[in-house]
Coordinates of C-alpha atoms in Angstrom, one line a residue:
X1 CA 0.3 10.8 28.5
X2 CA -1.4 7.3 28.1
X3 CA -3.1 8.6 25.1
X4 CA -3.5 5.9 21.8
X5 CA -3.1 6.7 18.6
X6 CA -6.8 6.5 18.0
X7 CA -6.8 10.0 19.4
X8 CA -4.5 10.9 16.2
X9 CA -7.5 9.9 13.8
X10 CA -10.9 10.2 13.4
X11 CA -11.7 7.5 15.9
X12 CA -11.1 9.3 19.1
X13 CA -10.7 12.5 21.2
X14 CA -7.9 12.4 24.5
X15 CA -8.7 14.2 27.7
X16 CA -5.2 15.9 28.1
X17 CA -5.0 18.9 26.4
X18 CA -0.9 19.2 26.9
X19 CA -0.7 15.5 25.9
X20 CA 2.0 14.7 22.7
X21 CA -1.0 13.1 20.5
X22 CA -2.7 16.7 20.8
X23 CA 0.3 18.2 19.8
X24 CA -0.3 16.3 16.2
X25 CA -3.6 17.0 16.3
X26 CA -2.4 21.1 16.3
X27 CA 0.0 20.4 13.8
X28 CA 3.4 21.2 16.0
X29 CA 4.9 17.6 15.1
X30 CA 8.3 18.2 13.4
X31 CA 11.6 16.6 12.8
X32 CA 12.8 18.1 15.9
X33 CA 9.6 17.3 18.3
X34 CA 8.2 14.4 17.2
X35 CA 7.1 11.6 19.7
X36 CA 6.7 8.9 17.4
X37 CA 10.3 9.2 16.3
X38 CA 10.7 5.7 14.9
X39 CA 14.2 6.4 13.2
X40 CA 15.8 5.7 16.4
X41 CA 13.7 2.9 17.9
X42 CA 14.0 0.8 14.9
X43 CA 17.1 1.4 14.1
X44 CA 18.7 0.6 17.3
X45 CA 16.5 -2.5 17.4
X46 CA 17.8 -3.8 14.0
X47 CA 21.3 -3.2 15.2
X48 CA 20.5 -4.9 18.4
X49 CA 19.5 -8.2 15.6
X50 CA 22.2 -7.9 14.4
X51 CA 24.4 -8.2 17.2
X52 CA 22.8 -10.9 18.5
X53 CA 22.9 -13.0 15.1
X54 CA 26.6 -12.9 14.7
X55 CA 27.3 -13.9 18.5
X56 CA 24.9 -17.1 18.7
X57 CA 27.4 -18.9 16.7
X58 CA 30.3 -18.9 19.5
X59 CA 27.6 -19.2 22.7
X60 CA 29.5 -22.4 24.4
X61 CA 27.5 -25.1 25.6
X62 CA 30.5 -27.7 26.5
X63 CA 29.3 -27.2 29.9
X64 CA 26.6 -29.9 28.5
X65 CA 28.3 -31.2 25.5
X66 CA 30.8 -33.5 27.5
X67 CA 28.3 -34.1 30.1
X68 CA 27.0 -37.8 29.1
X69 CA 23.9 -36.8 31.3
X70 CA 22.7 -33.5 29.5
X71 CA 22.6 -34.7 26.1
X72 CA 18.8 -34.2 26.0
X73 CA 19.5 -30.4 27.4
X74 CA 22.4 -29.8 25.1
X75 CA 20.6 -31.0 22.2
X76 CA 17.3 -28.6 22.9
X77 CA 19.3 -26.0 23.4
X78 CA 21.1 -25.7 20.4
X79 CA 18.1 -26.2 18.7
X80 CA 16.4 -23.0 20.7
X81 CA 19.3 -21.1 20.0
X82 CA 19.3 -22.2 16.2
X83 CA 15.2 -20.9 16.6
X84 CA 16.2 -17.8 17.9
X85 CA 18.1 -16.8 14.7
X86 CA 14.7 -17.1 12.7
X87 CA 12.7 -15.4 15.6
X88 CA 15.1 -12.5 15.5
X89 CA 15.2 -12.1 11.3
X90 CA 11.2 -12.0 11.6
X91 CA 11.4 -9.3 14.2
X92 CA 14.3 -7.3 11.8
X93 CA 11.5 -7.9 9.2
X94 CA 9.0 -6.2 11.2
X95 CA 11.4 -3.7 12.2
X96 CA 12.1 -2.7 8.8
X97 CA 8.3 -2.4 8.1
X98 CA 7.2 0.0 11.1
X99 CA 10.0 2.0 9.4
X100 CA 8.9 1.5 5.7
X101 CA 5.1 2.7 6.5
X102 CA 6.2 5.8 7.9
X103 CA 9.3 7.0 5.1
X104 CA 9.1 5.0 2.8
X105 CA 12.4 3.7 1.4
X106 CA 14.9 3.4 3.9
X107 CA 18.7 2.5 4.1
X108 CA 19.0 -1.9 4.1
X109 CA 21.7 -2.4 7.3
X110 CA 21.8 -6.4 5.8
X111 CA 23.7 -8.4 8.6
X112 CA 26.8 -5.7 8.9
X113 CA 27.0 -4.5 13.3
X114 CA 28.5 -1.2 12.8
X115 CA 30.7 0.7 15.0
X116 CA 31.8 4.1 16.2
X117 CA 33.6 5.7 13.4
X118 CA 32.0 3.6 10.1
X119 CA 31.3 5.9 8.0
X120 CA 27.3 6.6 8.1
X121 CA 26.3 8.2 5.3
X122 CA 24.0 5.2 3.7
X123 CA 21.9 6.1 1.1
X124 CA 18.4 5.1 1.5
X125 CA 16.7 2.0 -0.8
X126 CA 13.8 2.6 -2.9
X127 CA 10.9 1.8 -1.5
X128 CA 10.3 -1.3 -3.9
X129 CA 13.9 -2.8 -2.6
X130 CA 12.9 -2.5 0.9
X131 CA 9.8 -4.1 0.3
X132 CA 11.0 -7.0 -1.5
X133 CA 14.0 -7.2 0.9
X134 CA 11.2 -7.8 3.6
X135 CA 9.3 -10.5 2.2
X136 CA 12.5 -12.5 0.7
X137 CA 13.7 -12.2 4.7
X138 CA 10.1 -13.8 5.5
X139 CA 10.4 -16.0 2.8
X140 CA 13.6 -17.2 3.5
X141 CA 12.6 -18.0 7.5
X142 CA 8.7 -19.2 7.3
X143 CA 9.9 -22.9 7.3
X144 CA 12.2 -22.7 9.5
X145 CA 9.8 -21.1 12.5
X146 CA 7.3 -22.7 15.2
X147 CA 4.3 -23.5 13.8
X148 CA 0.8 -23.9 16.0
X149 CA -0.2 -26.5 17.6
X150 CA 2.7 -26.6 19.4
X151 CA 3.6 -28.7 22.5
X152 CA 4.4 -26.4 24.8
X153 CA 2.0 -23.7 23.6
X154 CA 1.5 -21.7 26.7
X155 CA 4.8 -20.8 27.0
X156 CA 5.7 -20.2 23.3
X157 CA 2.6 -18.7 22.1
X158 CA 3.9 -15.0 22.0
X159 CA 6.7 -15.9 19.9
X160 CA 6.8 -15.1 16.1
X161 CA 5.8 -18.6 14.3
X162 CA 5.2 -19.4 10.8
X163 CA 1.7 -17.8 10.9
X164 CA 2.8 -14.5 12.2
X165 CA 5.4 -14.4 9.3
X166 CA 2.7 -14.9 6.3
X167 CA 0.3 -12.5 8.6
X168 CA 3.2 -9.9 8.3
X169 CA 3.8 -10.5 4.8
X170 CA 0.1 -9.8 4.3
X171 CA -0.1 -7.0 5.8
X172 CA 3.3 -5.5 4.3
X173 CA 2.1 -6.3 0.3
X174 CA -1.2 -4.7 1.1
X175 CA 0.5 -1.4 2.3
X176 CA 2.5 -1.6 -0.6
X177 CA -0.5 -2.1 -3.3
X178 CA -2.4 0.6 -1.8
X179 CA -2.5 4.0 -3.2
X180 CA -0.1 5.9 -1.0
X181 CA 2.4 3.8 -2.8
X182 CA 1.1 2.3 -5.9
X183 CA -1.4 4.1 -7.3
X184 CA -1.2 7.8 -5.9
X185 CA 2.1 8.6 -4.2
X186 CA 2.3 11.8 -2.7
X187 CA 5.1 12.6 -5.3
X188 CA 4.3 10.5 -8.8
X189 CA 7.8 8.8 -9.9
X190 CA 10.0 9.3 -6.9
X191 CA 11.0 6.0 -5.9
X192 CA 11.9 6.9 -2.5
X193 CA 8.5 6.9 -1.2
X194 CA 6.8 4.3 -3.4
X195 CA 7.0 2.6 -7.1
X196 CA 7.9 4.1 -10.4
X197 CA 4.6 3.1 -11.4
X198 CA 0.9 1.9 -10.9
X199 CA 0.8 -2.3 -11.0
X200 CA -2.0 -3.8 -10.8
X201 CA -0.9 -7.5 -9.8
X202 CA 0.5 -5.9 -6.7
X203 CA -3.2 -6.0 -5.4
X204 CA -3.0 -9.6 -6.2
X205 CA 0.2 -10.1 -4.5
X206 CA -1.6 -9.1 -1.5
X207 CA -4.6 -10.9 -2.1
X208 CA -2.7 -14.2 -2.5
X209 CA -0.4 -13.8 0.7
X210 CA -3.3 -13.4 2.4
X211 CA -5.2 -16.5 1.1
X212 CA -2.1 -18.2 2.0
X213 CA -3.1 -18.0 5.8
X214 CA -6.8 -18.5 5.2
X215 CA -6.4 -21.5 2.7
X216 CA -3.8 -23.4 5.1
X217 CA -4.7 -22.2 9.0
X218 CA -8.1 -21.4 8.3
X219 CA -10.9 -23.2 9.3
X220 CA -10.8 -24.9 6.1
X221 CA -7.2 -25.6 6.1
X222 CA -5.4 -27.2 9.4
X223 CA -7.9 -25.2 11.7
X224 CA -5.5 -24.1 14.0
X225 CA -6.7 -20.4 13.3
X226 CA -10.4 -19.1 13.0
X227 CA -12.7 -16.3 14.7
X228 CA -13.5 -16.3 18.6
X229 CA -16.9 -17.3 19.1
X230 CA -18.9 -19.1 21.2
X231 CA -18.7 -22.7 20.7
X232 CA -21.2 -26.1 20.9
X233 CA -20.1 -26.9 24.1
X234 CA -21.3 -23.7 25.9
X235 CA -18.5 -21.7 26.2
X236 CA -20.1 -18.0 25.8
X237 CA -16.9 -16.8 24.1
X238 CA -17.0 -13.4 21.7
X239 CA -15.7 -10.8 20.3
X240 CA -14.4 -9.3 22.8
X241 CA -12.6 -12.3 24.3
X242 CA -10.1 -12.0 21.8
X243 CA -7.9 -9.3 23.9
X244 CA -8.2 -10.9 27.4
X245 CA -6.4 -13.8 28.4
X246 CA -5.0 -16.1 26.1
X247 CA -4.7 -20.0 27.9
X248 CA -5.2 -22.0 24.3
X249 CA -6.1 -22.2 20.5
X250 CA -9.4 -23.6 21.4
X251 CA -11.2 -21.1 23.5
X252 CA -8.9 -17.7 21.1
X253 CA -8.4 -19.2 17.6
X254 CA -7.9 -15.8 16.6
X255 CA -4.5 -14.5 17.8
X256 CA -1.7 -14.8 15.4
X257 CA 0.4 -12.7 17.0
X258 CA 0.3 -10.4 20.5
X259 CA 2.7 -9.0 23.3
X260 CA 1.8 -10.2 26.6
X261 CA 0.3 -7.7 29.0
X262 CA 0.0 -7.9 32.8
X263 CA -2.4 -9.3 34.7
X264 CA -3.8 -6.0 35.9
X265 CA -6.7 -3.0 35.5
X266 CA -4.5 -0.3 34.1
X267 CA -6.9 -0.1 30.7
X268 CA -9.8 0.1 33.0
X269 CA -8.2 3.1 35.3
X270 CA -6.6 4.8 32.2
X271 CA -10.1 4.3 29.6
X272 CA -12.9 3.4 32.0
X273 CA -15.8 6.2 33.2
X274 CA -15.7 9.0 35.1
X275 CA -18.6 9.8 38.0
X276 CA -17.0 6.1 39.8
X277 CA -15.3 6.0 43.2
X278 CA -12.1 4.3 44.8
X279 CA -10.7 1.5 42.5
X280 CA -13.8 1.7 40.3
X281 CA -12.9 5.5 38.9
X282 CA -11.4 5.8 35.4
X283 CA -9.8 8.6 33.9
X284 CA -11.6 8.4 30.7
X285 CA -8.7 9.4 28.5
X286 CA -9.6 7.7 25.2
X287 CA -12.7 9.2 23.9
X288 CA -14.5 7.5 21.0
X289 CA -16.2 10.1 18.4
X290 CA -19.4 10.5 17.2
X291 CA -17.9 9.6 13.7
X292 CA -16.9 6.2 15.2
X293 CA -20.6 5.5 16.6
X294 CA -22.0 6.7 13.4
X295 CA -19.9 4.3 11.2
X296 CA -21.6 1.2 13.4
X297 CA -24.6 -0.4 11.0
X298 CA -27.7 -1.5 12.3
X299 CA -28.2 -5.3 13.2
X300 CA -29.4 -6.1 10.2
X301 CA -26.2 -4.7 8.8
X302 CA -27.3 -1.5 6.9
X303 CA -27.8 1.7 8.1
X304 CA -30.9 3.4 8.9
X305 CA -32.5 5.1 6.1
X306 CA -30.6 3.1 3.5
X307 CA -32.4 0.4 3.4
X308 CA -32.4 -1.2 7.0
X309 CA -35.4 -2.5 8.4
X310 CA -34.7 -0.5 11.4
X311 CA -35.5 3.3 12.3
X312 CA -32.7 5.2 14.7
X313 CA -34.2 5.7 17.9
X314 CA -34.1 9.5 18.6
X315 CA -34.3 8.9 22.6
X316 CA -32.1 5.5 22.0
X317 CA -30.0 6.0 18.8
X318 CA -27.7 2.7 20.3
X319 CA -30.6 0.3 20.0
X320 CA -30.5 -2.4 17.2
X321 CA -27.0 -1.5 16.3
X322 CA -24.4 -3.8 15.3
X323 CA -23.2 -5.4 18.6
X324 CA -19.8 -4.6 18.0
X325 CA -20.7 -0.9 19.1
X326 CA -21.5 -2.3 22.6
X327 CA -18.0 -4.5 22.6
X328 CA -16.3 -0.8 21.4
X329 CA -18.0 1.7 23.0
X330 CA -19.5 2.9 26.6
X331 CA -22.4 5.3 25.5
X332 CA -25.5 7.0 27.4
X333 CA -27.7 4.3 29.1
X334 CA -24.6 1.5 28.9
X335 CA -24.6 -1.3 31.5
X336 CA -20.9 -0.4 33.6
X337 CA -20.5 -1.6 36.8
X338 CA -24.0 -2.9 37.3
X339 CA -25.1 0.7 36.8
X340 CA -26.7 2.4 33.6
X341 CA -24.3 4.9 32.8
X342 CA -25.2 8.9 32.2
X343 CA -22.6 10.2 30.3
X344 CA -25.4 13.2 29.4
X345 CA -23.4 16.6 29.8
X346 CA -23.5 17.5 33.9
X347 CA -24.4 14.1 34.1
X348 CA -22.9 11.4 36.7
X349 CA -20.5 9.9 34.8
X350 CA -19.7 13.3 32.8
X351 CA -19.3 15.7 35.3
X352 CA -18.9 19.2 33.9
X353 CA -17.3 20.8 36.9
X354 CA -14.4 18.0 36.4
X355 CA -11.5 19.2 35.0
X356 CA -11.5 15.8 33.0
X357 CA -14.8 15.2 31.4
X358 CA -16.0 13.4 28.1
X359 CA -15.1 15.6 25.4
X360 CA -17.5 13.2 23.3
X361 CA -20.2 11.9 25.4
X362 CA -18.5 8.3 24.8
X363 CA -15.9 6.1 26.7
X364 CA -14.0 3.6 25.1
X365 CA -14.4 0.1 26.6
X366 CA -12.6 -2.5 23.8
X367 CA -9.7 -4.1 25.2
X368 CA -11.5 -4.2 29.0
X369 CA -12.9 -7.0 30.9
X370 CA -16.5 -7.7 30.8
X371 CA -17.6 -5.7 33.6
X372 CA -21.1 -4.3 32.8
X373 CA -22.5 -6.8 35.5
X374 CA -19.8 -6.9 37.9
X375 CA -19.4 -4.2 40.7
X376 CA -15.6 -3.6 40.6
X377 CA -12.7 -3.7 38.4
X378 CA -10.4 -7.2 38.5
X379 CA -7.2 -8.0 37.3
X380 CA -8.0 -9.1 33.8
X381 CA -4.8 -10.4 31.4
X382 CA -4.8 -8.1 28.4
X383 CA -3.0 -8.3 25.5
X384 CA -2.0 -6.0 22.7
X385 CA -2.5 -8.0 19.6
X386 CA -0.9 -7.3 16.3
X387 CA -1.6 -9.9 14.1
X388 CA -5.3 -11.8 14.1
X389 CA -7.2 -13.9 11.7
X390 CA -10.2 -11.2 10.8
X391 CA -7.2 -9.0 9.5
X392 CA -6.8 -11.9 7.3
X393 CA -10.0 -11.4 6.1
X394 CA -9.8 -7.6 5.5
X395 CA -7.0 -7.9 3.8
X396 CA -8.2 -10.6 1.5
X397 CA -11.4 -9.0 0.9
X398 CA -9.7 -6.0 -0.2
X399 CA -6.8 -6.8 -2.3
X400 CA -9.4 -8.9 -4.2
X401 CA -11.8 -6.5 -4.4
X402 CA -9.1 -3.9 -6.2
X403 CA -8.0 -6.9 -8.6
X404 CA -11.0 -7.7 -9.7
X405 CA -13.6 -5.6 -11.7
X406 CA -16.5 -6.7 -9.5
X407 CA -16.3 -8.3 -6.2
X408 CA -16.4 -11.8 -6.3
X409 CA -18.0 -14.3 -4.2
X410 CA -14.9 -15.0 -2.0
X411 CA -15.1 -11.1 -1.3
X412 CA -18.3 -11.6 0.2
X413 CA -17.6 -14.3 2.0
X414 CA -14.9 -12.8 4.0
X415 CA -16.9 -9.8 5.1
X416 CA -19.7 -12.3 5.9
X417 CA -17.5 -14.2 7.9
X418 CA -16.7 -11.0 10.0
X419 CA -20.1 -10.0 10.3
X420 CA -22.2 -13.5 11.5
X421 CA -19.6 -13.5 14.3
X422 CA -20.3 -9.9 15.2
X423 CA -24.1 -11.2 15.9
X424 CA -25.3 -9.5 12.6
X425 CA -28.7 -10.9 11.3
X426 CA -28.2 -13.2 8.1
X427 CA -30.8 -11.4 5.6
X428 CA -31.8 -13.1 2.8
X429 CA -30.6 -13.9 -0.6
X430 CA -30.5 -10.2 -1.8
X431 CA -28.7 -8.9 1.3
X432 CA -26.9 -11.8 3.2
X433 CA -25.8 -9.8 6.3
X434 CA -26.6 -6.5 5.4
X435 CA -24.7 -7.1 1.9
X436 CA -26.1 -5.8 -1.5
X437 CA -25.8 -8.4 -4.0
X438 CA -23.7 -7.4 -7.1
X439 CA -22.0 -4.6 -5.9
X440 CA -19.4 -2.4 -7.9
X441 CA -16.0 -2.4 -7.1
X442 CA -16.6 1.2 -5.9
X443 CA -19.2 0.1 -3.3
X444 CA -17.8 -3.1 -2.0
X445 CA -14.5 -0.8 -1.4
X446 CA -16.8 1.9 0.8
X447 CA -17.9 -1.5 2.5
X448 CA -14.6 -2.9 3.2
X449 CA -13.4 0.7 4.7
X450 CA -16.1 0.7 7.0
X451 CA -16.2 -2.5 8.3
X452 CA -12.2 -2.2 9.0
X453 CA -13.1 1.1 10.8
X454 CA -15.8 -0.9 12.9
X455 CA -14.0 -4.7 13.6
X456 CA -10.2 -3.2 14.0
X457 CA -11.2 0.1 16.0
X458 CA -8.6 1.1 18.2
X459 CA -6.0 -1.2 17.2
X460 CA -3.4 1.1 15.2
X461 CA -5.2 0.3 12.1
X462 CA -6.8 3.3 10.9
X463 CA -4.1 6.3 11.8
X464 CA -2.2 3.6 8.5
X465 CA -5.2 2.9 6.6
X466 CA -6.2 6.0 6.4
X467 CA -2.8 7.0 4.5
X468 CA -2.0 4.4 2.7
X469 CA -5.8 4.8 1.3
X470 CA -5.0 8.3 0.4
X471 CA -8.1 9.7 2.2
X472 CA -6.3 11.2 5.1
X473 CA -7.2 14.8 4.1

């Protein structure tokens, strides 16, 4: 029912009562009704890998072979064909770990097709043999993938590359050193559903995959990957110009990996404000939460009353907030449209006669064009991104911070990094961006939480996070 999976968590309400992701929210999810039945999906989709891994071998290409004039096109395609058999192990790799996060250990398929008949009854891996069959597969293939720059980037730039296999490995050791797993599995010594035991170097496992990416694609490294921002030259790029349109590494540095969208307003007309007319009215089905606004800082980067220069407005409780709360969220008094939007209850753009109405007050407007100024929707390009460079960062910053005993300076850094592109203010020396100086591991961790919540809102992140951090309940 176009609903996300914000609507699951904490970060969002959906307008559809009847609507699956309600259905979780009531608790009536169960092995026999369960939309997000990924057994199936992934299964079928490794199998599909499979098949096509043991056919590329026999595709024929005398056609260009014996043809002395399509050398050049016989040579490039074999060595397309020879790509795709890396480009299909690092989506069996992913596969496997959209399966992994949700059951933990799960039966390994290796290369074997199966057919009608086989016998079936494969016992599931541990959850420590799935994970290290996932990074030895992205291991195995990182060399052997596209890197960026590449030539012919605009056509290739969806496809999984070296940096999108380190990104997953990232993102699959930090999962695994998290608590859900590691520290706190729901069920302490079944190896099923995490390790035997507590490791501490699995945090630094993590924290070193993800330094991989930052050290060589960084800014610091080959450049090729960094944070979207406005550049010298004038071009009045941000935060949110990392979901729309993606033409070259120079004006989005930040995508590692994405599916390609279409060139169309459906976010707008699915997530866009009520009390609009014709092409301009949204259904408003996504519905950020009070607890999402409340987790947004103040410019300065604190909150108010903990030690932020500024005061929350009581008329204006949006003013002097981190900008990111803008680029996130529609709210009371928002620029949509070229009008200033009421979204007070009975108001125009929350009509309480409507049998669709703001459950919240907000509307979600992340992922949508920049149209607060403009007087209709256009077809913008949007894409769903799944790997991007401030993950890197998070994830750095926070397998560190668990490794260490006290967060170190690199810690820091990363969030910092996060935060001057957001627009924060810098601070001083005892509160660079918001940031106390010499915090405990135990604060930095309430920090990093938070300003995952805030910079990855509404892309998948915190239905996981949320679990694999163990506070959930």
């Amino acid at each position: 029912n176009d609903a996300m999976m914000a609507s699951a968590t904490d970060e969002a309400e959906h307008t559809i009562e009847s609507s699956s992701i309600q259905m979780f929210n009531l608790g009536s999810w169960n092995a026999y009704s369960n939309p997000d039945n990924a057994w199936p999906t992934y299964y079928k989709a490794i199998r599909d890998a499979n098949l096509v891994l043991v056919s590329l071998d026999s595709i024929d290409f005398d056609i260009y072979k014996y043809d002395p004039r399509q050398q050049q096109v016989y040579q490039a395609r074999l060595e397309e064909v020879n790509r795709w058999k890396y480009e299909i192990r690092f989506l069996r790799a992913y596969f496997y770990f959209e399966l992994v996060k949700r059951y933990g250990g799960v039966p390994l398929m290796g290369d074997d097709v199966h057919i009608l008949g086989d016998d079936m009854e494969i016992p599931r891996n541990t959850f420590e043999q799935c994970v290290q069959y996932i990074c030895d597969e992205l291991d195995d293939i990182k060399d052997d993938l596209r890197t960026n720059p590449m030539p012919d980037f605009e056509q290739y730039a969806h496809t999984p590359t070296r940096e999108a296999c380190l990104a997953l490995k990232s993102r699959v050791l930090l999962y695994a050193a998290s608590p859900l797993f590691n520290e706190r599995p729901i069920e302490i010594g079944n190896e099923l559903i995490g390790y035997a035991s507590y490791d501490r170097e699995r945090w630094n496992d993590a924290a070193k995959a993800a330094k991989t990416f930052i050290d060589e694609y960084g800014p610091n490294g080959n450049g090729a990957y960094g944070l979207t921002q406005s550049t010298s030259d004038g071009d009045n790029r941000d935060f949110r110009d990392v979901f729309l349109g993606f033409y070259n590494k120079t004006n989005n540095p930040e995508v590692i990996f994405y599916r390609p969208g279409g060139e169309d307003k459906s976010i707008e007309s699915n997530n866009g404000p009520l009390g609009f007319s014709g092409d301009n009215l949204g259904k408003g089905r996504t519905l950020p939460t009070q607890n999402l606004v409340d987790a947004f800082p103040m410019k300065d980067g604190m909150f108010a009353g903990q030690g932020s220069k500024y005061t929350l407005n009581q008329s204006n409780p949006y003013e002097n907030r981190d900008p990111r709360l803008d680029y996130t969220i529609l709210h009371h008094g928002s620029s949509w449209l070229n009008n200033t939007l009421d979204i007070s209850i009975g108001g125009v753009n929350n009509p309480s006669n409507s049998a669709e109405y703001s459950k919240t007050g907000y509307y979600m407007c992340k992922f949508m064009g920049k149209f607060g100024e403009e007087s209709q929707y256009g077809n913008k390009i949007h894409l769903w991104v799944m790997f991007r460079y401030a993950e890197m960062l998070l994830n750095y910053a926070e397998a560190m911070n668990e490794y260490l005993s006290s967060p170190s300076q690199d810690v820091y850094d990363a969030i910092i990094a996060l935060r001057a592109r957001a627009g924060i203010e810098a601070g001083n020396d005892e509160s660079p961006y918001g940031l106390k100086k010499n915090m405990t591991q135990a604060e930095m961790r309430e920090v990093i939480q938070n300003e995952r919540r805030i910079e990855m809102a509404f892309e998948e992140q915190r239905y996981w996070d949320i679990r694999r951090w163990r506070i959930a309940e």
